[in-house]
mmCIF file of C-alpha atoms (C1' of nucleotides) in Angstrom:
data_model
loop_
_atom_site.group_PDB
_atom_site.id
_atom_site.type_symbol
_atom_site.label_atom_id
_atom_site.label_comp_id
_atom_site.label_asym_id
_atom_site.label_seq_id
_atom_site.Cartn_x
_atom_site.Cartn_y
_atom_site.Cartn_z
ATOM 1 C CA MET T 1 -3.630 68.193 170.098
ATOM 2 C CA ALA T 2 -2.605 66.223 173.135
ATOM 3 C CA LYS T 3 -5.081 66.173 175.973
ATOM 4 C CA GLY T 4 -4.383 68.285 178.982
ATOM 5 C CA ASP T 5 -2.042 70.582 177.060
ATOM 6 C CA TYR T 6 -3.677 73.610 178.545
ATOM 7 C CA GLY T 7 -3.393 72.681 182.185
ATOM 8 C CA LYS T 8 -5.701 72.216 185.116
ATOM 9 C CA ARG T 9 -7.026 75.722 185.404
ATOM 10 C CA ASN T 10 -8.777 75.319 182.102
ATOM 11 C CA PHE T 11 -12.105 74.272 183.500
ATOM 12 C CA PHE T 12 -12.417 77.671 185.121
ATOM 13 C CA ILE T 13 -11.800 79.451 181.818
ATOM 14 C CA ARG T 14 -14.435 77.256 180.199
ATOM 15 C CA TYR T 15 -17.051 78.023 182.856
ATOM 16 C CA PHE T 16 -16.352 81.703 182.561
ATOM 17 C CA LEU T 17 -16.455 81.751 178.767
ATOM 18 C CA VAL T 18 -19.672 79.757 178.634
ATOM 19 C CA ILE T 19 -21.292 82.233 181.009
ATOM 20 C CA LYS T 20 -19.822 85.197 179.146
ATOM 21 C CA CYS T 21 -21.033 83.880 175.801
ATOM 22 C CA LEU T 22 -24.567 83.294 177.043
ATOM 23 C CA ARG T 23 -24.694 86.674 178.739
ATOM 24 C CA ASN T 24 -23.564 88.518 175.619
ATOM 25 C CA ARG T 25 -25.842 86.747 173.197
ATOM 26 C CA LYS T 26 -28.660 85.804 175.564
ATOM 27 C CA LYS T 27 -28.881 82.504 173.677
ATOM 28 C CA ALA T 28 -26.552 80.332 171.656
ATOM 29 C CA THR T 29 -26.376 76.837 170.230
ATOM 30 C CA PHE T 30 -23.580 74.572 171.335
ATOM 31 C CA ASN T 31 -21.751 75.175 168.053
ATOM 32 C CA GLU T 32 -21.945 78.930 168.596
ATOM 33 C CA ILE T 33 -20.594 78.510 172.112
ATOM 34 C CA ARG T 34 -17.840 76.283 170.777
ATOM 35 C CA GLU T 35 -16.913 78.867 168.139
ATOM 36 C CA PHE T 36 -17.073 81.680 170.689
ATOM 37 C CA ILE T 37 -14.702 79.810 172.969
ATOM 38 C CA ALA T 38 -12.399 78.923 170.073
ATOM 39 C CA ALA T 39 -12.245 82.603 169.099
ATOM 40 C CA GLU T 40 -11.733 83.796 172.674
ATOM 41 C CA THR T 41 -8.920 81.352 173.275
ATOM 42 C CA ALA T 42 -7.261 81.803 169.875
ATOM 43 C CA ILE T 43 -4.702 84.116 171.448
ATOM 44 C CA LEU T 44 -3.614 81.295 173.731
ATOM 45 C CA ASP T 45 -1.938 79.774 170.661
ATOM 46 C CA LYS T 46 -3.439 76.398 171.486
ATOM 47 C CA GLU T 47 -6.451 74.883 169.898
ATOM 48 C CA PHE T 48 -9.222 74.648 172.421
ATOM 49 C CA ILE T 49 -11.346 71.687 171.442
ATOM 50 C CA TYR T 50 -14.610 71.751 173.327
ATOM 51 C CA GLU T 51 -16.481 68.488 173.299
ATOM 52 C CA ILE T 52 -20.209 68.403 173.786
ATOM 53 C CA ARG T 53 -19.805 65.845 176.555
ATOM 54 C CA THR T 54 -17.452 68.152 178.433
ATOM 55 C CA PHE T 55 -19.844 71.032 177.910
ATOM 56 C CA GLN T 56 -22.668 68.977 179.350
ATOM 57 C CA ARG T 57 -20.564 68.136 182.374
ATOM 58 C CA ASP T 58 -19.608 71.813 182.689
ATOM 59 C CA LEU T 59 -23.249 72.876 182.752
ATOM 60 C CA ASN T 60 -23.750 70.673 185.755
ATOM 61 C CA ASP T 61 -20.672 72.095 187.463
ATOM 62 C CA ILE T 62 -21.700 75.687 186.765
ATOM 63 C CA ARG T 63 -25.073 74.903 188.306
ATOM 64 C CA CYS T 64 -23.516 73.392 191.424
ATOM 65 C CA LEU T 65 -20.714 75.912 191.892
ATOM 66 C CA PHE T 66 -22.392 79.188 191.002
ATOM 67 C CA GLY T 67 -26.063 78.344 191.126
ATOM 68 C CA ILE T 68 -26.384 79.502 187.533
ATOM 69 C CA ASP T 69 -28.887 77.385 185.673
ATOM 70 C CA ILE T 70 -28.465 76.977 181.925
ATOM 71 C CA LYS T 71 -31.367 75.457 180.030
ATOM 72 C CA ILE T 72 -31.748 74.346 176.444
ATOM 73 C CA ASN T 73 -34.601 75.275 174.141
ATOM 74 C CA ARG T 74 -35.331 72.023 172.443
ATOM 75 C CA LEU T 75 -36.917 73.677 169.414
ATOM 76 C CA THR T 76 -33.994 75.938 168.501
ATOM 77 C CA HIS T 77 -31.270 73.983 170.319
ATOM 78 C CA GLU T 78 -30.199 77.212 171.948
ATOM 79 C CA TYR T 79 -28.928 77.477 175.502
ATOM 80 C CA THR T 80 -29.910 80.342 177.797
ATOM 81 C CA ILE T 81 -29.150 81.360 181.348
ATOM 82 C CA VAL T 82 -32.231 81.021 183.528
ATOM 83 C CA GLU T 83 -32.301 84.350 185.341
ATOM 84 C CA SER T 84 -34.294 84.398 188.537
ATOM 85 C CA GLU T 85 -35.087 87.966 189.524
ATOM 86 C CA THR T 86 -35.132 87.223 193.212
ATOM 87 C CA ASP T 87 -31.649 85.802 193.216
ATOM 88 C CA HIS T 88 -29.233 88.663 193.820
ATOM 89 C CA PHE T 89 -26.392 86.188 194.216
ATOM 90 C CA ASN T 90 -26.394 85.232 190.532
ATOM 91 C CA THR T 91 -26.271 88.816 189.394
ATOM 92 C CA ARG T 92 -23.447 89.588 191.757
ATOM 93 C CA ILE T 93 -21.469 86.536 190.683
ATOM 94 C CA LEU T 94 -21.831 87.498 187.032
ATOM 95 C CA GLU T 95 -20.810 91.078 187.803
ATOM 96 C CA SER T 96 -17.792 89.811 189.685
ATOM 97 C CA PHE T 97 -16.874 87.718 186.663
ATOM 98 C CA ASP T 98 -16.872 90.833 184.507
ATOM 99 C CA ILE T 99 -14.608 92.737 186.870
ATOM 100 C CA PHE T 100 -12.377 89.717 187.348
ATOM 101 C CA ASN T 101 -12.023 89.304 183.607
ATOM 102 C CA LEU T 102 -11.227 92.975 183.168
ATOM 103 C CA LEU T 103 -8.628 93.134 185.924
ATOM 104 C CA SER T 104 -7.009 89.775 185.230
ATOM 105 C CA SER T 105 -6.478 90.505 181.543
ATOM 106 C CA SER T 106 -2.871 89.937 180.562
ATOM 107 C CA GLN T 107 -2.882 93.175 178.594
ATOM 108 C CA ASP T 108 -2.087 96.387 180.400
ATOM 109 C CA PHE T 109 -5.226 98.493 180.237
ATOM 110 C CA SER T 110 -4.203 100.849 183.041
ATOM 111 C CA GLN T 111 -4.186 103.845 180.722
ATOM 112 C CA TYR T 112 -7.841 103.214 179.810
ATOM 113 C CA ILE T 113 -9.293 102.288 183.186
ATOM 114 C CA SER T 114 -9.651 104.605 186.146
ATOM 115 C CA LEU T 115 -10.196 102.557 189.286
ATOM 116 C CA GLU T 116 -11.571 104.049 192.463
ATOM 117 C CA ARG T 117 -8.694 104.232 194.938
ATOM 118 C CA LYS T 118 -10.090 102.177 197.756
ATOM 119 C CA CYS T 119 -8.561 101.644 201.143
ATOM 120 C CA LYS T 120 -8.311 98.111 202.460
ATOM 121 C CA GLN T 121 -11.885 96.902 202.858
ATOM 122 C CA GLY T 122 -11.310 93.993 205.208
ATOM 123 C CA THR T 123 -12.632 91.578 202.596
ATOM 124 C CA GLU T 124 -9.884 89.145 203.596
ATOM 125 C CA TYR T 125 -11.971 88.423 206.720
ATOM 126 C CA LEU T 126 -15.090 87.487 204.740
ATOM 127 C CA HIS T 127 -14.166 83.853 204.324
ATOM 128 C CA GLY T 128 -13.111 83.320 207.925
ATOM 129 C CA LEU T 129 -16.177 85.072 209.279
ATOM 130 C CA LEU T 130 -18.517 83.132 207.043
ATOM 131 C CA TYR T 131 -16.877 79.928 208.241
ATOM 132 C CA ALA T 132 -17.382 80.994 211.876
ATOM 133 C CA ILE T 133 -21.003 81.996 211.248
ATOM 134 C CA ASN T 134 -21.798 78.775 209.455
ATOM 135 C CA ASN T 135 -20.187 76.568 212.099
ATOM 136 C CA ARG T 136 -21.268 78.703 215.082
ATOM 137 C CA PHE T 137 -17.796 79.485 216.371
ATOM 138 C CA LYS T 138 -17.187 82.480 218.600
ATOM 139 C CA VAL T 139 -14.695 84.991 217.263
ATOM 140 C CA SER T 140 -12.521 87.589 218.890
ATOM 141 C CA VAL T 141 -11.609 90.670 216.938
ATOM 142 C CA LEU T 142 -9.331 93.608 217.438
ATOM 143 C CA TYR T 143 -11.673 96.430 216.502
ATOM 144 C CA LYS T 144 -10.796 100.057 216.083
ATOM 145 C CA LYS T 145 -13.678 102.498 216.067
ATOM 146 C CA TYR T 146 -12.806 105.391 213.820
ATOM 147 C CA TYR T 147 -13.454 107.930 216.561
ATOM 148 C CA GLU T 148 -11.228 106.199 219.107
ATOM 149 C CA GLN T 149 -7.480 106.107 219.421
ATOM 150 C CA ASN T 150 -6.915 102.498 220.413
ATOM 151 C CA ALA T 151 -8.245 99.238 219.108
ATOM 152 C CA GLU T 152 -10.424 97.233 221.430
ATOM 153 C CA LYS T 153 -10.494 93.469 221.778
ATOM 154 C CA CYS T 154 -13.995 92.041 221.735
ATOM 155 C CA GLU T 155 -15.417 88.573 221.833
ATOM 156 C CA LEU T 156 -18.376 88.251 219.484
ATOM 157 C CA LEU T 157 -21.011 85.785 218.390
ATOM 158 C CA PRO T 158 -21.017 86.285 214.628
ATOM 159 C CA LEU T 159 -24.490 86.124 213.083
ATOM 160 C CA ALA T 160 -24.359 87.447 209.533
ATOM 161 C CA LEU T 161 -22.526 89.528 206.959
ATOM 162 C CA LYS T 162 -24.048 92.580 205.354
ATOM 163 C CA GLU T 163 -23.052 94.748 202.452
ATOM 164 C CA PHE T 164 -23.893 98.430 202.298
ATOM 165 C CA LYS T 165 -22.570 100.984 199.845
ATOM 166 C CA ALA T 166 -19.698 98.767 198.680
ATOM 167 C CA ARG T 167 -18.544 98.080 202.243
ATOM 168 C CA TRP T 168 -18.898 94.926 204.293
ATOM 169 C CA TYR T 169 -20.150 94.610 207.854
ATOM 170 C CA LEU T 170 -20.307 91.886 210.452
ATOM 171 C CA ILE T 171 -23.540 91.569 212.387
ATOM 172 C CA ALA T 172 -22.731 90.110 215.784
ATOM 173 C CA ALA T 173 -23.899 89.841 219.371
ATOM 174 C CA ARG T 174 -21.857 90.240 222.535
ATOM 175 C CA GLY T 175 -22.251 87.425 225.037
ATOM 176 C CA SER T 176 -25.993 87.772 225.393
ATOM 177 C CA TYR T 177 -28.273 88.488 222.480
ATOM 178 C CA THR T 178 -29.728 91.629 224.021
ATOM 179 C CA THR T 179 -27.776 93.894 221.712
ATOM 180 C CA ILE T 180 -26.892 93.047 218.161
ATOM 181 C CA ARG T 181 -24.317 95.392 216.660
ATOM 182 C CA THR T 182 -22.746 96.088 213.321
ATOM 183 C CA TYR T 183 -18.973 95.999 212.869
ATOM 184 C CA ALA T 184 -17.270 97.380 209.759
ATOM 185 C CA LEU T 185 -14.818 94.871 208.308
ATOM 186 C CA ASP T 186 -12.375 97.605 207.337
ATOM 187 C CA ARG T 187 -11.993 98.478 211.016
ATOM 188 C CA ILE T 188 -11.159 94.947 212.095
ATOM 189 C CA GLN T 189 -7.418 94.706 212.693
ATOM 190 C CA LYS T 190 -7.236 91.078 213.696
ATOM 191 C CA LEU T 191 -9.604 88.125 213.604
ATOM 192 C CA ILE T 192 -9.271 84.957 215.655
ATOM 193 C CA ILE T 193 -11.814 82.173 215.317
ATOM 194 C CA GLN T 194 -12.326 80.639 218.771
ATOM 195 C CA PRO T 195 -12.710 76.899 219.298
ATOM 196 C CA GLU T 196 -15.769 77.522 221.508
ATOM 197 C CA LYS T 197 -19.170 77.216 219.932
ATOM 198 C CA TYR T 198 -22.248 79.327 220.604
ATOM 199 C CA ILE T 199 -25.944 78.705 220.192
ATOM 200 C CA ARG T 200 -27.430 80.730 217.406
ATOM 201 C CA PRO T 201 -30.866 82.196 218.145
ATOM 202 C CA GLN T 202 -33.254 80.419 215.807
ATOM 203 C CA SER T 203 -35.294 83.520 215.245
ATOM 204 C CA PHE T 204 -32.419 85.567 213.813
ATOM 205 C CA ASP T 205 -32.682 86.260 210.094
ATOM 206 C CA VAL T 206 -30.442 89.030 208.793
ATOM 207 C CA ASN T 207 -32.893 90.041 206.081
ATOM 208 C CA VAL T 208 -35.744 90.312 208.573
ATOM 209 C CA PHE T 209 -33.520 92.157 211.046
ATOM 210 C CA PHE T 210 -32.630 94.839 208.508
ATOM 211 C CA LYS T 211 -35.939 94.835 206.638
ATOM 212 C CA ASP T 212 -36.953 98.361 207.665
ATOM 213 C CA CYS T 213 -33.423 99.764 207.763
ATOM 214 C CA PHE T 214 -31.736 102.061 205.375
ATOM 215 C CA GLY T 215 -28.104 101.182 205.864
ATOM 216 C CA ILE T 216 -26.482 99.391 208.762
ATOM 217 C CA ILE T 217 -28.075 100.988 211.809
ATOM 218 C CA ARG T 218 -31.125 99.488 213.463
ATOM 219 C CA PRO T 219 -32.351 101.643 216.337
ATOM 220 C CA GLU T 220 -33.305 99.703 219.464
ATOM 221 C CA ASP T 221 -35.722 102.215 220.924
ATOM 222 C CA ASP T 222 -37.583 103.510 217.903
ATOM 223 C CA ASP T 223 -39.992 102.303 215.233
ATOM 224 C CA PRO T 224 -39.855 102.696 211.466
ATOM 225 C CA TYR T 225 -41.725 105.640 209.957
ATOM 226 C CA GLU T 226 -43.672 106.187 206.789
ATOM 227 C CA ILE T 227 -41.561 108.727 204.931
ATOM 228 C CA ILE T 228 -42.800 110.794 201.976
ATOM 229 C CA LEU T 229 -40.155 112.412 199.778
ATOM 230 C CA SER T 230 -40.300 114.551 196.645
ATOM 231 C CA PHE T 231 -37.574 114.726 194.013
ATOM 232 C CA ASP T 232 -37.230 116.538 190.717
ATOM 233 C CA PRO T 233 -38.017 114.399 187.630
ATOM 234 C CA PHE T 234 -34.321 114.077 186.753
ATOM 235 C CA GLN T 235 -33.492 112.463 190.119
ATOM 236 C CA GLY T 236 -36.664 110.433 189.647
ATOM 237 C CA ASN T 237 -35.142 108.549 186.718
ATOM 238 C CA TYR T 238 -32.171 107.634 188.867
ATOM 239 C CA LEU T 239 -34.348 106.526 191.773
ATOM 240 C CA LYS T 240 -36.466 104.366 189.489
ATOM 241 C CA SER T 241 -33.445 102.273 188.527
ATOM 242 C CA TYR T 242 -31.823 102.451 191.978
ATOM 243 C CA PRO T 243 -34.590 102.531 194.606
ATOM 244 C CA LEU T 244 -33.548 103.906 197.984
ATOM 245 C CA HIS T 245 -35.066 100.948 199.810
ATOM 246 C CA THR T 246 -37.067 97.815 199.037
ATOM 247 C CA SER T 247 -40.135 99.482 200.545
ATOM 248 C CA GLN T 248 -39.993 102.309 197.980
ATOM 249 C CA GLU T 249 -43.381 103.039 196.384
ATOM 250 C CA ILE T 250 -43.919 105.646 193.675
ATOM 251 C CA LEU T 251 -46.764 108.050 194.528
ATOM 252 C CA ILE T 252 -46.367 110.711 191.842
ATOM 253 C CA ASP T 253 -44.328 110.488 188.658
ATOM 254 C CA ASN T 254 -44.816 113.335 186.185
ATOM 255 C CA ASN T 255 -42.736 116.051 184.522
ATOM 256 C CA LYS T 256 -42.888 118.232 187.657
ATOM 257 C CA GLU T 257 -42.351 115.853 190.512
ATOM 258 C CA PHE T 258 -41.248 112.378 191.493
ATOM 259 C CA ARG T 259 -42.760 111.492 194.853
ATOM 260 C CA ILE T 260 -42.075 108.303 196.782
ATOM 261 C CA LYS T 261 -43.038 106.619 200.012
ATOM 262 C CA LEU T 262 -40.599 104.638 202.174
ATOM 263 C CA PHE T 263 -41.105 102.675 205.361
ATOM 264 C CA VAL T 264 -37.825 102.829 207.294
ATOM 265 C CA PHE T 265 -36.174 103.790 210.565
ATOM 266 C CA ILE T 266 -34.917 107.344 210.817
ATOM 267 C CA THR T 267 -31.186 106.865 211.122
ATOM 268 C CA TYR T 268 -27.942 108.717 210.554
ATOM 269 C CA ASP T 269 -27.405 106.683 207.348
ATOM 270 C CA LEU T 270 -30.767 107.780 205.960
ATOM 271 C CA MET T 271 -30.232 111.438 206.791
ATOM 272 C CA MET T 272 -26.760 111.447 205.207
ATOM 273 C CA GLU T 273 -28.259 109.930 202.089
ATOM 274 C CA LEU T 274 -31.012 112.542 201.952
ATOM 275 C CA LEU T 275 -28.520 115.358 202.509
ATOM 276 C CA SER T 276 -26.451 114.053 199.577
ATOM 277 C CA PHE T 277 -29.387 114.904 197.298
ATOM 278 C CA GLY T 278 -28.980 118.576 198.210
ATOM 279 C CA ASN T 279 -31.902 120.783 197.229
ATOM 280 C CA THR T 280 -33.324 118.243 194.759
ATOM 281 C CA VAL T 281 -35.168 116.485 197.592
ATOM 282 C CA ARG T 282 -38.063 117.756 199.697
ATOM 283 C CA ILE T 283 -39.299 116.004 202.828
ATOM 284 C CA HIS T 284 -43.089 115.945 203.150
ATOM 285 C CA SER T 285 -43.350 113.818 206.251
ATOM 286 C CA PRO T 286 -42.825 112.854 209.017
ATOM 287 C CA LEU T 287 -42.148 115.926 211.113
ATOM 288 C CA LYS T 288 -39.505 114.041 213.135
ATOM 289 C CA LEU T 289 -37.338 113.583 210.031
ATOM 290 C CA LYS T 290 -37.705 117.257 209.051
ATOM 291 C CA LYS T 291 -36.592 118.336 212.521
ATOM 292 C CA GLU T 292 -33.640 115.937 212.621
ATOM 293 C CA ILE T 293 -32.410 117.085 209.209
ATOM 294 C CA ARG T 294 -32.759 120.735 210.229
ATOM 295 C CA LYS T 295 -30.718 119.994 213.354
ATOM 296 C CA MET T 296 -27.914 118.507 211.265
ATOM 297 C CA THR T 297 -27.718 121.392 208.812
ATOM 298 C CA MET T 298 -27.733 124.156 211.412
ATOM 299 C "C1'" DC F 1 9.667 55.343 188.701
ATOM 300 C "C1'" DG F 2 5.235 53.656 189.910
ATOM 301 C "C1'" DC F 3 0.888 54.779 192.143
ATOM 302 C "C1'" DC F 4 -3.212 57.605 192.521
ATOM 303 C "C1'" DG F 5 -6.639 60.905 191.539
ATOM 304 C "C1'" DA F 6 -8.456 64.245 188.195
ATOM 305 C "C1'" DT F 7 -9.797 65.364 183.633
ATOM 306 C "C1'" DC F 8 -11.582 64.485 179.294
ATOM 307 C "C1'" DG F 9 -12.922 61.896 175.083
ATOM 308 C "C1'" DC F 10 -15.509 58.152 173.478
ATOM 309 C "C1'" DC F 11 -19.203 55.063 173.675
ATOM 310 C "C1'" DC F 12 -23.444 53.151 175.322
ATOM 311 C "C1'" DG F 13 -27.999 53.251 176.879
ATOM 312 C "C1'" DC F 14 -31.898 55.439 179.126
ATOM 313 C "C1'" DT F 15 -35.149 59.342 179.074
ATOM 314 C "C1'" DT F 16 -37.389 63.136 177.084
ATOM 315 C "C1'" DT F 17 -39.208 65.606 173.332
ATOM 316 C "C1'" DC F 18 -40.537 66.187 168.671
ATOM 317 C "C1'" DT F 19 -42.893 64.848 164.562
ATOM 318 C "C1'" DA F 20 -45.255 62.301 161.136
ATOM 319 C "C1'" DT I 1 -49.096 57.014 169.269
ATOM 320 C "C1'" DA I 2 -44.849 55.131 167.729
ATOM 321 C "C1'" DG I 3 -40.483 55.912 165.889
ATOM 322 C "C1'" DA I 4 -36.749 59.317 165.418
ATOM 323 C "C1'" DA I 5 -33.760 62.586 167.342
ATOM 324 C "C1'" DA I 6 -31.546 64.785 170.892
ATOM 325 C "C1'" DG I 7 -30.188 65.369 175.818
ATOM 326 C "C1'" DC I 8 -27.835 63.534 179.429
ATOM 327 C "C1'" DG I 9 -25.495 60.582 182.716
ATOM 328 C "C1'" DG I 10 -22.479 56.600 183.644
ATOM 329 C "C1'" DG I 11 -18.617 53.565 182.535
ATOM 330 C "C1'" DC I 12 -14.153 52.974 180.670
ATOM 331 C "C1'" DG I 13 -9.676 53.994 179.249
ATOM 332 C "C1'" DA I 14 -5.884 57.348 178.066
ATOM 333 C "C1'" DT I 15 -3.188 60.900 179.783
ATOM 334 C "C1'" DC I 16 -1.196 64.068 182.983
ATOM 335 C "C1'" DG I 17 0.521 65.979 187.218
ATOM 336 C "C1'" DG I 18 1.570 65.362 192.046
ATOM 337 C "C1'" DC I 19 3.769 62.672 195.465
ATOM 338 C "C1'" DG I 20 6.507 59.510 197.930
#
DNA sequence: CGCCGATCGCCCGCTTTCTA
DNA sequence: TAGAAAGCGGGCGATCGGCG
């Protein structure tokens, strides 16, 4: 086979298949990876010869590009992906690969896959905003609050991006840093990156800022509360795999009750979440949360 | 049509790890 | 502990695609 027969985009297919192979099998020798890739690319009607030297170069590239570390076990000669539990980025990248692979398949699977019909999410602004945040450029956005008729032009100092419930938000300040607000990307109608720079407050860390928040609201004039909630054991299983918040601690877990403790602000987001559990949740404390929920349901 | 950069295979040599 | 085996990176050349 002549070199380069399969074009320039091939390296991307290789990276993806290497990652896919190692995810499926957990571990594989180079020959197994080579065979896996040969089998996966057989439909391309071109022999895909994968040289060990290329593979070794690819490992380096995968590490640099995606931060996915692949190590070899020198006893068994098997390669594995080094999964670091703290790194959410890796998991998300691998998940995105799965979806990408599914949606970009040349076959028409539309009769087998039911996709959620999403409105435009504003994800096209992610790259531009990240660029502005990283290089400390001011931005001006045309922003339409969902409860207002007209869009409003605002000049913002972009600080961070945040994801919540499959939506993306811009965390930004206005002129001074006295108020930091959250802007939903799907409500941005236009984004202009300004040539002017701003000085980023050194103390701002998005993960610290939202540490005690459930969702995207951080009250300015309140403190987080210790919140005790009871669920039925069935909901408990769900909450064990998908904790409500990083502060979640299990207090009781038996066949009658699943009780947890959270340390978060009492916000609209939190109350909506609790209401979505219907009568399977019971609020033990604090009193403030009980009252607020009662107010909403009356 | 020639130049240039990117990719990849091949080869070499250094380093690390295993094993007797 | 020393030699063997394997990993890994660098150099080199062939090839290809883009570009003027």
